[in-house]
Amino acid sequence: MRIVMIGTGYVGLVSGACFSDFGHDVTCVDKDPAKIDALLAGEIPIFEPGLDELVARNVREGRLHFTLDLADAVPSADAVFIAVGTPSRRGDGHADLRYVYAAAREFAEYLSPGTVVVTKSTVPVGTGDEVERIIREARPDHEWSVASNPEFLREGAAIEDFKHPDRIIIGCNDQHAEDVLEEIYRPLFINRSPLLKMARRGAELTKYAANAFLATKISFINEVADLCEKVGANVQDVARGIGLDNRIGAKFLHAGPGYGGSCFPKDTLALLKTGQDYDANLRIVEAVVTANDNRKRGMGRKVIHAMGGDTYGKNVALLGLTFKPNTDDMRDSPALAIVQTLQDAGANVRAYDPEGMEHAAKMMEGVTFCKDAYEAMDGADAVVIVTEWDAFRALDLARTKDLLNDLILVDLRNVYDRAEVERHGFKYVAVGC
Ligand code: UGA
């Protein structure tokens, strides 16, 4: 199949590279000449394990192309995927759909009869209707198919998620769109990945409901963790105890500093807006959003409390800044609120992150960025693990002891064993245990 991917951001680039790896002929189009030049030169603008080799291989084998030119790419496509950003709209948190609609307007004139338009960007219910309207207005000469095909990739594991999905959702309102999407995903469902067909609006909502439900699991276990601390229970025991029930499931029950990233915070807010627009109460999602916002700053206060309540002029070493490991993404990372809370309380923050410091430096002021974890801990009055990068899971505690002014380890990801850390003479503060 010939596929055009509009947008070479996270979703577009990963999906485009994976489709080409299945043997499809894929052209990724972007408006940004610098991005296209970089991609043509073999540079990958995002950090995603394995993506550079995947792109290089498929470019080399002639299945993956990059261009600025819609007129060149679109006319021969069997499907045009829209994979542009849908950030939160400033002011009201609604998904900002201007890039989606602009893309539809721009490529409509180049569409050939039979080409299916597919939204892969995360878009609120009803967006497909508007895309269809835009295309029909621009091209009244034909009946056009517009489908929804949301993605469920996790940053850091995106290629694996794409190639071995729990399910593929295709939302189509006509048979032709369904046939084309089935053909595109055939290599996957041959491997028994379930392909779920539904109407377009159902597919659009499935994406938001999935993210909101996962966010709910996280906020739920985070609140249980707070209760565990008060009643003297261990949240990891409780999470295991409930997670082994198949109806609940063990995943997304790790208590921590709150969820961040480019998806859960934005998508939960956008879902609330959809609920308001359609007069449907989403009180659970509302509570999740509030709990998560409060939690991030609350983690800063937890550190201050662990340090005896007074951090004025003290040094705090933060290990990990990104919203999760194996990404350089700092968007809505709990680290942002934690740094702010510590700085508001007069602390000096020294930080190290294996991949996120370049982005972090643009979002945080007054932080000393260090070349590794040990440099960050040199002269610190407490160490805080904010992100569970592998590099922080087995710190040399004996060496760490010599560097620190005060032996306090605040482990916001529960990656250490209390008994072992305490054996080294540390005060150990974790989440929910
Ligand atoms: C999330 C979903 O997992 C993907 O399925 C979805 O496709 C994607 O959003 C999206 O909509 O594009 P992602 O944001 O990459 O993926 O990251 P997750 O691995 O889901 O983690 C999100 C946040 O939740 C992180 O801050 C992580 O630390 C936190 N988390 C996750 C927890 O605090 N506890 C957990 O048990 C799991």
PDB file of C-alpha atoms and ligand atoms in Angstrom, residues 10-11 48 122 150-157 161 167 207 210-211 214-215 217-219 221-222 250-267 292 296 322-325 327 329 331-334 386-388 412-413, ligand 1:
ATOM      1  CA  TYR A  10       6.332  11.348  17.516  1.00  0.00           C
ATOM      2  CA  VAL A  11       3.277   9.526  16.203  1.00  0.00           C
ATOM      3  CA  GLU A  48      13.072   6.839  20.908  1.00  0.00           C
ATOM      4  CA  THR A 122      -5.570  12.112  19.188  1.00  0.00           C
ATOM      5  CA  PRO A 150      -6.016   6.096  17.155  1.00  0.00           C
ATOM      6  CA  GLU A 151      -2.595   5.017  18.366  1.00  0.00           C
ATOM      7  CA  PHE A 152      -1.717   3.579  21.756  1.00  0.00           C
ATOM      8  CA  LEU A 153       2.077   3.906  21.655  1.00  0.00           C
ATOM      9  CA  ARG A 154       4.045   4.589  24.782  1.00  0.00           C
ATOM     10  CA  GLU A 155       7.094   6.808  24.501  1.00  0.00           C
ATOM     11  CA  GLY A 156      10.205   4.741  25.038  1.00  0.00           C
ATOM     12  CA  ALA A 157       8.480   1.541  23.900  1.00  0.00           C
ATOM     13  CA  ASP A 161       3.894  -1.207  20.962  1.00  0.00           C
ATOM     14  CA  ARG A 167      -5.389  -4.177  19.738  1.00  0.00           C
ATOM     15  CA  LYS A 207      -8.548   6.677  22.627  1.00  0.00           C
ATOM     16  CA  ALA A 210      -8.239   4.441  27.392  1.00  0.00           C
ATOM     17  CA  ASN A 211      -5.903   7.234  28.480  1.00  0.00           C
ATOM     18  CA  LEU A 214      -5.032   4.488  32.785  1.00  0.00           C
ATOM     19  CA  ALA A 215      -4.647   7.902  34.419  1.00  0.00           C
ATOM     20  CA  LYS A 217      -5.545   3.706  37.796  1.00  0.00           C
ATOM     21  CA  ILE A 218      -2.424   5.742  38.544  1.00  0.00           C
ATOM     22  CA  SER A 219      -4.250   8.366  40.601  1.00  0.00           C
ATOM     23  CA  ILE A 221      -2.987   3.836  43.519  1.00  0.00           C
ATOM     24  CA  ASN A 222      -1.320   7.147  44.393  1.00  0.00           C
ATOM     25  CA  ALA A 250      -1.286  -5.449  37.578  1.00  0.00           C
ATOM     26  CA  LYS A 251      -0.212  -2.754  35.151  1.00  0.00           C
ATOM     27  CA  PHE A 252      -0.334   0.977  35.884  1.00  0.00           C
ATOM     28  CA  LEU A 253      -0.506   0.414  39.616  1.00  0.00           C
ATOM     29  CA  HIS A 254       2.940   1.818  40.445  1.00  0.00           C
ATOM     30  CA  ALA A 255       2.573   4.630  42.932  1.00  0.00           C
ATOM     31  CA  GLY A 256       4.780   7.607  42.200  1.00  0.00           C
ATOM     32  CA  PRO A 257       4.973  11.382  41.825  1.00  0.00           C
ATOM     33  CA  GLY A 258       1.977  11.602  39.472  1.00  0.00           C
ATOM     34  CA  TYR A 259       1.601  11.093  35.750  1.00  0.00           C
ATOM     35  CA  GLY A 260       3.089  13.508  33.224  1.00  0.00           C
ATOM     36  CA  GLY A 261       4.028  13.488  29.567  1.00  0.00           C
ATOM     37  CA  SER A 262       2.421  14.722  26.408  1.00  0.00           C
ATOM     38  CA  CYS A 263      -0.675  12.521  26.616  1.00  0.00           C
ATOM     39  CA  PHE A 264      -2.409  11.836  29.933  1.00  0.00           C
ATOM     40  CA  PRO A 265      -2.483  15.450  31.212  1.00  0.00           C
ATOM     41  CA  LYS A 266      -3.632  16.849  27.861  1.00  0.00           C
ATOM     42  CA  ASP A 267      -6.076  14.071  27.014  1.00  0.00           C
ATOM     43  CA  ASN A 292      -2.675  14.518  39.883  1.00  0.00           C
ATOM     44  CA  LYS A 296       3.130  16.943  41.800  1.00  0.00           C
ATOM     45  CA  THR A 322      11.825  13.441  32.373  1.00  0.00           C
ATOM     46  CA  PHE A 323       8.231  12.311  33.002  1.00  0.00           C
ATOM     47  CA  LYS A 324       9.394   8.691  32.698  1.00  0.00           C
ATOM     48  CA  PRO A 325      12.575   6.871  31.650  1.00  0.00           C
ATOM     49  CA  THR A 327      12.564   9.538  26.732  1.00  0.00           C
ATOM     50  CA  ASP A 329      10.328  14.421  27.053  1.00  0.00           C
ATOM     51  CA  ARG A 331       6.286  17.904  29.082  1.00  0.00           C
ATOM     52  CA  ASP A 332       4.210  18.069  32.268  1.00  0.00           C
ATOM     53  CA  SER A 333       6.908  16.157  34.093  1.00  0.00           C
ATOM     54  CA  PRO A 334       6.412  16.036  37.883  1.00  0.00           C
ATOM     55  CA  VAL A 386      12.243  11.514  40.443  1.00  0.00           C
ATOM     56  CA  THR A 387      12.476   9.264  37.357  1.00  0.00           C
ATOM     57  CA  GLU A 388      13.290   5.555  37.466  1.00  0.00           C
ATOM     58  CA  LEU A 412       9.612   8.771  44.520  1.00  0.00           C
ATOM     59  CA  ARG A 413       9.578   5.638  42.330  1.00  0.00           C
TER      60      ARG A 413
HETATM   61  C1  UGA B   1       0.459   6.975  27.207  1.00  0.00           C
HETATM   62  C2  UGA B   1      -0.265   5.620  27.048  1.00  0.00           C
HETATM   63  O1  UGA B   1       0.320   4.655  27.890  1.00  0.00           O
HETATM   64  C3  UGA B   1      -0.184   5.144  25.591  1.00  0.00           C
HETATM   65  O2  UGA B   1      -0.963   3.968  25.435  1.00  0.00           O
HETATM   66  C4  UGA B   1      -0.758   6.252  24.676  1.00  0.00           C
HETATM   67  O3  UGA B   1      -0.662   5.899  23.313  1.00  0.00           O
HETATM   68  C5  UGA B   1       0.027   7.524  24.896  1.00  0.00           C
HETATM   69  O4  UGA B   1      -0.080   7.908  26.277  1.00  0.00           O
HETATM   70  C6  UGA B   1      -0.564   8.576  24.000  1.00  0.00           C
HETATM   71  O5  UGA B   1      -1.741   8.924  24.171  1.00  0.00           O
HETATM   72  O6  UGA B   1       0.096   8.971  23.022  1.00  0.00           O
HETATM   73  P1  UGA B   1       3.026   7.696  27.535  1.00  0.00           P
HETATM   74  O7  UGA B   1       2.498   9.067  27.809  1.00  0.00           O
HETATM   75  O8  UGA B   1       4.171   7.523  26.597  1.00  0.00           O
HETATM   76  O9  UGA B   1       1.851   6.747  26.959  1.00  0.00           O
HETATM   77  O10 UGA B   1       3.523   7.114  28.913  1.00  0.00           O
HETATM   78  P2  UGA B   1       3.061   6.030  29.985  1.00  0.00           P
HETATM   79  O11 UGA B   1       4.039   4.928  29.996  1.00  0.00           O
HETATM   80  O12 UGA B   1       1.644   5.673  29.828  1.00  0.00           O
HETATM   81  O13 UGA B   1       3.266   6.857  31.339  1.00  0.00           O
HETATM   82  C7  UGA B   1       2.539   8.066  31.582  1.00  0.00           C
HETATM   83  C8  UGA B   1       2.824   8.599  32.961  1.00  0.00           C
HETATM   84  O14 UGA B   1       2.245   7.778  33.953  1.00  0.00           O
HETATM   85  C9  UGA B   1       4.312   8.689  33.325  1.00  0.00           C
HETATM   86  O15 UGA B   1       4.536   9.913  33.983  1.00  0.00           O
HETATM   87  C10 UGA B   1       4.541   7.509  34.241  1.00  0.00           C
HETATM   88  O16 UGA B   1       5.607   7.694  35.145  1.00  0.00           O
HETATM   89  C11 UGA B   1       3.199   7.459  34.949  1.00  0.00           C
HETATM   90  N1  UGA B   1       2.893   6.122  35.511  1.00  0.00           N
HETATM   91  C12 UGA B   1       2.657   5.077  34.671  1.00  0.00           C
HETATM   92  C13 UGA B   1       2.822   5.958  36.874  1.00  0.00           C
HETATM   93  O17 UGA B   1       3.027   6.908  37.663  1.00  0.00           O
HETATM   94  N2  UGA B   1       2.500   4.714  37.377  1.00  0.00           N
HETATM   95  C14 UGA B   1       2.258   3.657  36.580  1.00  0.00           C
HETATM   96  O18 UGA B   1       1.951   2.569  37.106  1.00  0.00           O
HETATM   97  C15 UGA B   1       2.346   3.838  35.194  1.00  0.00           C
END
